[in-house]
Amino acid sequence: MPDLLLELRSEEIPARMQRKAAGDLKKLVTDGLVEAGLTYEAAGDYWTPRRLTLDIRGLTARSKDVHEDRKGPSVSAPEAAIAGFLRSAGLTDIAQAHVHTDPKKGDFYVAHLTKPGRPAEEIIAELLPKIIREFPWPKSMRWGAASAKAGSLRWVRPLQSIVCMFGGETEEPVVVDFEVSGLRSGNITYGHRFLSDGQPITVRRFDDYVAKLEKAKVVLDADRRKEIILADAQNIAFASGLELVEDEGLLEEVSGLVEWPVVLMGEFEDNFLAIPPEVIRLTIKTNQKCFVTRKAGETDKLSNKFILVSNIMASDGGKEIAYGNGKVVRARLSDALYFWTTDQHDLPDMEKLAAAAIRFDLDLKKPLDQRMARLDALNVTFHAKLGTQGERVTRIKALARDIAPLVGADPVLAARAAALAKADLTTEIVGEFPELQGGMGRKYALLQNEHPSVAAAIEEHYKPQGPSDFVPSDAVSVAVALADKLDTLVGFWAIDEKPTGSKDPYALRRAALGVIRLLLSSDWQIALLPLFQAAFAQLREDAVEKHVERYEAQQAAQNSGDVDGEEDVTNAISGFEKRLRGEVAEHAQPVLLDLLAFFHDRLKVHLRELGARHDLIDAVLTDGADNLLLIARRVEALVVYLNSEEGKNLLAGTKRAANILSAEEKKGTVVADTVDPALLALDAEKTLFAAVNQAEKDAAQAIQKQDFSGAMIALSALREPVDSFFEDVLVNDENPAVRANRLALLARIRTATNTVADFSKIAG
């Protein structure tokens, strides 16, 4: 069967776009071929900075004929109906149709239509121009004289040639001829921009295409380029007594910057090693796309040597390339060293920071305290409706102090950590590298002799930032991390800025998952609703204070004649402030319950990812449940219990009881409020009544001790009495009083099991 080779060669494609673009090309082409009636055995996608390549093996040479029987009207139908049938079927005369007979409907016309298959070359030539014109680049451009015309070809960078070859292994492949904006497909490509001789390369099929590109200094396979870079970098570092600091993201990026990787080593002065290692690494990575090295066996100390990847083989062995990169690295590190030293010196505008220092209990002799004071003094906005970063830190500080005892943290340390948590946002290094926020705060905190837990919390309060991110264990870090995330969530719920559909611009789902992981990872039994209420109270206090200040300022302006005296100052109160003022505080509860429901949704997702069944989660989750750890423990106990034979049997019995009870309730059958022992005539119902009483008591005691496995064991005592009851007792007795009493007994079973879980929601 024939193979298809496609190459789209252009000027340099940004590295971050290459892998996805190659995958998109494969999907678009293979989907289009299959939709057109062709099949294939395998497809591979490849990419370099200057080309996207597709290798499709075992493609059928022709699409199959398609046969269709199109049913028409009755033979006695009006002429107009028959004429319409002929037009829709593409027939010119009714004699071309066939008459079929149905015993019920009589004779009717049928058109036997055959749509002949098409050669694969024809399908490919029709499909590819459309794909190329509509290719989903994140960003694209037009170029040349044609760019002045509407509808001209857009590509990520100017498209220079198209190779499209089709043919089997035993036959000479042919060019699939098509044209896109004046660019015609062919069998000619070119090698490396600088290292090849510049002569055209004639291509036949994929194997010789790869071999000829290799001779022309192009490694087509991106994963092979990565292997070459990594192996050469490790070897060069080892030869100098060093270790490569590996970085998968950077490796992916640099492999997309070169077609023929040449690995070299550069260096910078030792004095730059005074800069924190992560700053050096990020500076070199971000600005020069280079790897750093460290001394063998020393994970926390970098060397002054770095690894760079060139796209050319220089005649001097790369000395000038390494030297040039070293000059740029030294310049960037000079900036980083300046940032590092500046951040440790006093700010020039200290006199403006006194008020903030008092507000946050800061020591202006310490650099990090100065940065926090500046953050407050600058009135940096967090959100237009939620105030400034300084106001937010005030709320987080108060909330962290409240949370600290719940997680075993020192409230004083938690408040101090919260006060400094955002301070590094105004440092020079974080201004240059925002991804270092938190980490730099920790370093600066240790430099000014803060408590280790305070320093750790400054870095770790952002965590966890995803399902696989590190979860803090230090109690102070947990307190501040919870305060930070809960303030965010309650604040955005208060202003009705909740996630909708796939949109979550403030990462509120991630924040909620962070709270869940924090609570579950260290077994923190904390009720969320009181914390929501505390966070909401802080928002109200902020809002009322702002209103008073604004009112007083406007009154002063009116008295001085600067503002129209008839202006109603209450109009200046924002809708958010009105919502949070004391007289509408009672409306907070529905908002906070809605936030709790959001947490329930995120908890369901989290537990399902851990392997819990959705029906078991639903069985233990009630609307007002705000202790997430207890919910998770109930699910765990339920999973274990229902995997036992006793659990399966009890589930069947309780579901039967619930179904009978539900059916009778729908019919309006009377159910007694309580079970009357005097009406229990049969041994089976007496035994069940006694068992239910004991099981309720034992389960309640176990739940009181948060022993959910014990509660399940207590309920398991109902298994045999329930089975015997349904074998020996007729629930719908002729005597209405007896029937109502027995239904009340079934209700007791439902009530007893519901203390642990709603068994009616469990499948099976």
CSV table of N, CA, C and O in Angstrom, one decimal, residues 106-188:
chain,number,residue,atom,x,y,z
A,106,GLY,N,-47.5,-1.0,-0.2
A,106,GLY,CA,-47.7,-1.1,-1.6
A,106,GLY,C,-46.4,-0.9,-2.4
A,106,GLY,O,-45.3,-1.0,-1.8
A,107,ASP,N,-46.5,-0.5,-3.7
A,107,ASP,CA,-45.3,-0.3,-4.5
A,107,ASP,C,-44.8,1.1,-4.3
A,107,ASP,O,-45.5,2.1,-4.3
A,108,PHE,N,-43.4,1.2,-4.3
A,108,PHE,CA,-42.8,2.5,-4.2
A,108,PHE,C,-41.5,2.5,-5.0
A,108,PHE,O,-40.9,1.4,-5.3
A,109,TYR,N,-41.0,3.7,-5.4
A,109,TYR,CA,-39.8,3.8,-6.1
A,109,TYR,C,-38.6,3.8,-5.2
A,109,TYR,O,-38.6,4.3,-4.1
A,110,VAL,N,-37.5,3.2,-5.7
A,110,VAL,CA,-36.2,3.2,-5.0
A,110,VAL,C,-35.1,3.5,-6.0
A,110,VAL,O,-35.1,2.9,-7.1
A,111,ALA,N,-34.2,4.4,-5.7
A,111,ALA,CA,-33.1,4.7,-6.6
A,111,ALA,C,-31.8,4.0,-6.0
A,111,ALA,O,-31.5,4.3,-4.8
A,112,HIS,N,-31.2,3.1,-6.8
A,112,HIS,CA,-30.0,2.5,-6.4
A,112,HIS,C,-28.8,3.3,-6.9
A,112,HIS,O,-28.5,3.3,-8.1
A,113,LEU,N,-28.2,4.1,-6.0
A,113,LEU,CA,-27.2,5.0,-6.4
A,113,LEU,C,-25.8,4.5,-6.0
A,113,LEU,O,-25.6,3.8,-5.0
A,114,THR,N,-24.9,4.7,-6.9
A,114,THR,CA,-23.5,4.4,-6.6
A,114,THR,C,-22.6,5.6,-6.8
A,114,THR,O,-22.6,6.2,-7.9
A,115,LYS,N,-21.9,5.9,-5.7
A,115,LYS,CA,-20.9,7.0,-5.8
A,115,LYS,C,-19.5,6.4,-5.9
A,115,LYS,O,-19.0,5.7,-5.0
A,116,PRO,N,-18.9,6.5,-7.1
A,116,PRO,CA,-17.6,5.8,-7.3
A,116,PRO,C,-16.5,6.4,-6.4
A,116,PRO,O,-16.5,7.6,-6.1
A,117,GLY,N,-15.6,5.5,-6.1
A,117,GLY,CA,-14.4,6.0,-5.3
A,117,GLY,C,-13.5,6.9,-6.1
A,117,GLY,O,-13.6,7.0,-7.3
A,118,ARG,N,-12.6,7.6,-5.3
A,118,ARG,CA,-11.7,8.5,-6.0
A,118,ARG,C,-10.3,8.2,-5.7
A,118,ARG,O,-10.0,7.6,-4.6
A,119,PRO,N,-9.4,8.5,-6.6
A,119,PRO,CA,-8.0,8.2,-6.3
A,119,PRO,C,-7.5,9.0,-5.1
A,119,PRO,O,-7.9,10.1,-4.9
A,120,ALA,N,-6.6,8.4,-4.3
A,120,ALA,CA,-6.0,9.1,-3.2
A,120,ALA,C,-5.4,10.4,-3.5
A,120,ALA,O,-5.5,11.4,-2.8
A,121,GLU,N,-4.6,10.4,-4.6
A,121,GLU,CA,-4.0,11.7,-5.0
A,121,GLU,C,-5.0,12.8,-5.2
A,121,GLU,O,-4.7,13.9,-4.8
A,122,GLU,N,-6.1,12.5,-5.8
A,122,GLU,CA,-7.1,13.5,-6.0
A,122,GLU,C,-7.7,14.0,-4.6
A,122,GLU,O,-7.8,15.2,-4.4
A,123,ILE,N,-7.9,13.1,-3.7
A,123,ILE,CA,-8.4,13.5,-2.4
A,123,ILE,C,-7.3,14.3,-1.6
A,123,ILE,O,-7.7,15.4,-1.0
A,124,ILE,N,-6.1,13.9,-1.7
A,124,ILE,CA,-5.0,14.6,-1.0
A,124,ILE,C,-4.8,16.0,-1.6
A,124,ILE,O,-4.7,17.0,-0.8
A,125,ALA,N,-4.9,16.1,-2.9
A,125,ALA,CA,-4.7,17.4,-3.6
A,125,ALA,C,-5.8,18.4,-3.2
A,125,ALA,O,-5.7,19.6,-3.2
A,126,GLU,N,-7.0,17.8,-2.9
A,126,GLU,CA,-8.1,18.7,-2.6
A,126,GLU,C,-8.1,19.1,-1.1
A,126,GLU,O,-8.5,20.2,-0.7
A,127,LEU,N,-7.6,18.1,-0.3
A,127,LEU,CA,-7.6,18.3,1.2
A,127,LEU,C,-6.6,19.2,1.7
A,127,LEU,O,-6.8,20.1,2.5
A,128,LEU,N,-5.3,19.1,1.2
A,128,LEU,CA,-4.2,19.8,1.8
A,128,LEU,C,-4.3,21.3,1.7
A,128,LEU,O,-3.9,22.0,2.7
A,129,PRO,N,-4.6,21.8,0.6
A,129,PRO,CA,-4.7,23.3,0.5
A,129,PRO,C,-5.6,23.9,1.5
A,129,PRO,O,-5.3,25.0,2.1
A,130,LYS,N,-6.7,23.3,1.7
A,130,LYS,CA,-7.7,23.8,2.7
A,130,LYS,C,-7.1,23.7,4.1
A,130,LYS,O,-7.2,24.7,4.9
A,131,ILE,N,-6.4,22.6,4.5
A,131,ILE,CA,-5.8,22.5,5.8
A,131,ILE,C,-4.7,23.6,6.0
A,131,ILE,O,-4.6,24.2,7.0
A,132,ILE,N,-3.9,23.8,5.0
A,132,ILE,CA,-2.8,24.8,5.1
A,132,ILE,C,-3.4,26.2,5.2
A,132,ILE,O,-2.9,27.0,6.0
A,133,ARG,N,-4.4,26.5,4.5
A,133,ARG,CA,-5.0,27.8,4.6
A,133,ARG,C,-5.7,28.1,5.9
A,133,ARG,O,-5.6,29.2,6.4
A,134,GLU,N,-6.2,27.0,6.5
A,134,GLU,CA,-7.0,27.2,7.7
A,134,GLU,C,-6.3,26.7,9.0
A,134,GLU,O,-6.9,26.4,10.0
A,135,PHE,N,-4.9,26.5,8.9
A,135,PHE,CA,-4.2,25.9,10.0
A,135,PHE,C,-4.3,26.7,11.2
A,135,PHE,O,-4.1,27.9,11.2
A,136,PRO,N,-4.5,26.0,12.4
A,136,PRO,CA,-4.8,26.8,13.6
A,136,PRO,C,-3.6,27.2,14.4
A,136,PRO,O,-3.4,26.9,15.5
A,137,TRP,N,-2.8,28.1,13.8
A,137,TRP,CA,-1.7,28.7,14.5
A,137,TRP,C,-2.2,29.6,15.6
A,137,TRP,O,-3.1,30.4,15.4
A,138,PRO,N,-1.5,29.7,16.8
A,138,PRO,CA,-1.9,30.7,17.8
A,138,PRO,C,-1.7,32.1,17.3
A,138,PRO,O,-2.5,33.0,17.6
A,139,LYS,N,-0.7,32.3,16.5
A,139,LYS,CA,-0.4,33.6,15.9
A,139,LYS,C,0.1,33.3,14.5
A,139,LYS,O,0.9,32.3,14.3
A,140,SER,N,-0.3,34.1,13.5
A,140,SER,CA,0.2,33.8,12.1
A,140,SER,C,0.4,35.2,11.5
A,140,SER,O,0.1,36.3,12.0
A,141,MET,N,1.0,35.1,10.3
A,141,MET,CA,1.4,36.4,9.6
A,141,MET,C,1.2,36.2,8.1
A,141,MET,O,1.0,35.1,7.5
A,142,ARG,N,1.1,37.4,7.4
A,142,ARG,CA,1.1,37.4,5.9
A,142,ARG,C,2.4,38.1,5.5
A,142,ARG,O,3.1,38.8,6.3
A,143,TRP,N,2.9,37.8,4.3
A,143,TRP,CA,4.2,38.4,3.9
A,143,TRP,C,4.2,38.6,2.3
A,143,TRP,O,3.3,38.1,1.6
A,144,GLY,N,5.1,39.4,1.9
A,144,GLY,CA,5.3,39.6,0.5
A,144,GLY,C,4.2,40.5,-0.1
A,144,GLY,O,3.3,41.0,0.6
A,145,ALA,N,4.3,40.6,-1.4
A,145,ALA,CA,3.3,41.4,-2.2
A,145,ALA,C,1.9,40.9,-2.0
A,145,ALA,O,1.0,41.7,-2.0
A,146,ALA,N,1.7,39.6,-1.9
A,146,ALA,CA,0.4,39.0,-1.8
A,146,ALA,C,-0.3,39.4,-0.5
A,146,ALA,O,-1.5,39.3,-0.4
A,147,SER,N,0.5,39.8,0.5
A,147,SER,CA,-0.1,40.2,1.8
A,147,SER,C,-1.0,41.4,1.7
A,147,SER,O,-1.9,41.6,2.6
A,148,ALA,N,-0.9,42.2,0.7
A,148,ALA,CA,-1.8,43.3,0.5
A,148,ALA,C,-3.2,42.9,0.1
A,148,ALA,O,-4.1,43.7,0.2
A,149,LYS,N,-3.3,41.7,-0.4
A,149,LYS,CA,-4.6,41.2,-0.9
A,149,LYS,C,-5.4,40.5,0.2
A,149,LYS,O,-4.8,39.7,1.0
A,150,ALA,N,-6.7,40.8,0.3
A,150,ALA,CA,-7.5,40.1,1.3
A,150,ALA,C,-7.6,38.6,1.0
A,150,ALA,O,-7.6,38.2,-0.2
A,151,GLY,N,-7.5,37.8,2.1
A,151,GLY,CA,-7.6,36.3,1.9
A,151,GLY,C,-6.3,35.7,1.5
A,151,GLY,O,-6.3,34.5,1.2
A,152,SER,N,-5.2,36.4,1.6
A,152,SER,CA,-3.9,35.8,1.2
A,152,SER,C,-3.5,34.8,2.3
A,152,SER,O,-4.0,34.9,3.5
A,153,LEU,N,-2.6,33.9,2.0
A,153,LEU,CA,-2.2,32.9,2.9
A,153,LEU,C,-1.6,33.4,4.2
A,153,LEU,O,-0.7,34.4,4.1
A,154,ARG,N,-2.0,32.9,5.3
A,154,ARG,CA,-1.4,33.2,6.6
A,154,ARG,C,-0.7,32.0,7.1
A,154,ARG,O,-1.2,30.9,7.1
A,155,TRP,N,0.5,32.1,7.6
A,155,TRP,CA,1.3,31.0,8.2
A,155,TRP,C,2.1,31.6,9.4
A,155,TRP,O,2.2,32.8,9.5
A,156,VAL,N,2.6,30.8,10.3
A,156,VAL,CA,3.3,31.3,11.5
A,156,VAL,C,4.5,32.1,11.1
A,156,VAL,O,4.8,33.1,11.7
A,157,ARG,N,5.2,31.7,10.0
A,157,ARG,CA,6.3,32.4,9.4
A,157,ARG,C,6.2,32.1,7.9
A,157,ARG,O,5.6,31.2,7.5
A,158,PRO,N,6.8,32.9,7.1
A,158,PRO,CA,6.7,32.7,5.6
A,158,PRO,C,6.9,31.3,5.2
A,158,PRO,O,8.0,30.7,5.5
A,159,LEU,N,6.0,30.7,4.5
A,159,LEU,CA,6.0,29.3,4.0
A,159,LEU,C,6.9,29.4,2.8
A,159,LEU,O,6.6,30.1,1.8
A,160,GLN,N,7.9,28.5,2.7
A,160,GLN,CA,8.8,28.6,1.6
A,160,GLN,C,8.7,27.4,0.6
A,160,GLN,O,9.0,27.6,-0.6
A,161,SER,N,8.3,26.2,1.0
A,161,SER,CA,8.2,25.1,0.1
A,161,SER,C,7.3,24.1,0.6
A,161,SER,O,7.1,24.0,1.9
A,162,ILE,N,6.7,23.2,-0.3
A,162,ILE,CA,5.8,22.1,0.1
A,162,ILE,C,6.3,20.9,-0.6
A,162,ILE,O,6.4,20.9,-1.9
A,163,VAL,N,6.6,19.8,0.1
A,163,VAL,CA,6.9,18.5,-0.5
A,163,VAL,C,5.7,17.6,-0.2
A,163,VAL,O,5.2,17.5,0.9
A,164,CYS,N,5.2,17.0,-1.3
A,164,CYS,CA,4.1,16.1,-1.1
A,164,CYS,C,4.3,14.9,-2.1
A,164,CYS,O,4.0,15.0,-3.3
A,165,MET,N,4.7,13.8,-1.5
A,165,MET,CA,5.0,12.6,-2.3
A,165,MET,C,4.1,11.4,-1.9
A,165,MET,O,3.8,11.2,-0.7
A,166,PHE,N,3.6,10.7,-3.0
A,166,PHE,CA,2.7,9.6,-2.7
A,166,PHE,C,3.1,8.4,-3.6
A,166,PHE,O,3.3,8.5,-4.8
A,167,GLY,N,3.2,7.2,-3.0
A,167,GLY,CA,3.5,6.0,-3.8
A,167,GLY,C,3.9,4.8,-2.9
A,167,GLY,O,4.2,5.0,-1.7
A,168,GLY,N,3.9,3.6,-3.4
A,168,GLY,CA,4.2,2.4,-2.7
A,168,GLY,C,5.7,2.1,-2.7
A,168,GLY,O,6.5,2.8,-3.4
A,169,GLU,N,6.1,1.1,-2.0
A,169,GLU,CA,7.5,0.8,-1.8
A,169,GLU,C,8.1,0.2,-3.1
A,169,GLU,O,9.2,0.3,-3.4
A,170,THR,N,7.2,-0.4,-3.9
A,170,THR,CA,7.7,-1.1,-5.1
A,170,THR,C,7.4,-0.3,-6.4
A,170,THR,O,7.6,-0.8,-7.5
A,171,GLU,N,7.0,0.9,-6.2
A,171,GLU,CA,6.8,1.8,-7.4
A,171,GLU,C,7.4,3.2,-7.2
A,171,GLU,O,7.7,3.6,-6.0
A,172,GLU,N,7.5,3.9,-8.2
A,172,GLU,CA,8.1,5.2,-8.1
A,172,GLU,C,7.1,6.2,-7.6
A,172,GLU,O,6.0,6.3,-8.2
A,173,PRO,N,7.3,6.8,-6.4
A,173,PRO,CA,6.3,7.8,-5.9
A,173,PRO,C,6.2,9.0,-6.8
A,173,PRO,O,7.1,9.3,-7.6
A,174,VAL,N,5.0,9.6,-6.7
A,174,VAL,CA,4.7,10.7,-7.6
A,174,VAL,C,4.4,11.9,-6.7
A,174,VAL,O,4.1,11.8,-5.5
A,175,VAL,N,4.6,13.1,-7.3
A,175,VAL,CA,4.2,14.3,-6.6
A,175,VAL,C,2.7,14.5,-6.6
A,175,VAL,O,2.1,14.4,-7.7
A,176,VAL,N,2.1,14.8,-5.5
A,176,VAL,CA,0.7,15.1,-5.5
A,176,VAL,C,0.7,16.6,-5.7
A,176,VAL,O,1.1,17.4,-4.9
A,177,ASP,N,0.1,17.0,-6.9
A,177,ASP,CA,0.2,18.4,-7.3
A,177,ASP,C,-0.9,19.2,-6.8
A,177,ASP,O,-2.1,18.9,-7.0
A,178,PHE,N,-0.6,20.3,-6.1
A,178,PHE,CA,-1.6,21.3,-5.7
A,178,PHE,C,-0.8,22.6,-5.5
A,178,PHE,O,0.4,22.7,-5.5
A,179,GLU,N,-1.6,23.6,-5.3
A,179,GLU,CA,-1.0,25.0,-5.2
A,179,GLU,C,-1.7,25.8,-4.1
A,179,GLU,O,-3.0,25.6,-4.0
A,180,VAL,N,-1.0,26.5,-3.3
A,180,VAL,CA,-1.5,27.3,-2.3
A,180,VAL,C,-0.9,28.7,-2.4
A,180,VAL,O,0.3,28.9,-2.2
A,181,SER,N,-1.7,29.7,-2.8
A,181,SER,CA,-1.2,31.1,-2.9
A,181,SER,C,0.0,31.2,-3.7
A,181,SER,O,1.0,31.9,-3.3
A,182,GLY,N,0.1,30.5,-4.8
A,182,GLY,CA,1.2,30.6,-5.7
A,182,GLY,C,2.4,29.7,-5.4
A,182,GLY,O,3.3,29.6,-6.1
A,183,LEU,N,2.3,29.0,-4.3
A,183,LEU,CA,3.3,28.0,-3.9
A,183,LEU,C,2.8,26.6,-4.3
A,183,LEU,O,1.8,26.1,-3.8
A,184,ARG,N,3.6,26.0,-5.2
A,184,ARG,CA,3.2,24.7,-5.7
A,184,ARG,C,4.0,23.6,-5.1
A,184,ARG,O,5.2,23.7,-4.8
A,185,SER,N,3.3,22.5,-4.8
A,185,SER,CA,3.9,21.3,-4.2
A,185,SER,C,4.9,20.7,-5.1
A,185,SER,O,4.8,20.8,-6.4
A,186,GLY,N,5.9,20.0,-4.6
A,186,GLY,CA,6.9,19.4,-5.4
A,186,GLY,C,7.6,18.3,-4.6
A,186,GLY,O,7.2,17.8,-3.6
A,187,ASN,N,8.9,18.0,-5.1
A,187,ASN,CA,9.7,17.0,-4.4
A,187,ASN,C,11.0,17.5,-4.0
A,187,ASN,O,12.0,16.8,-3.9
A,188,ILE,N,11.1,18.8,-3.8
A,188,ILE,CA,12.4,19.5,-3.5
A,188,ILE,C,12.3,20.1,-2.1
A,188,ILE,O,11.3,20.8,-1.8
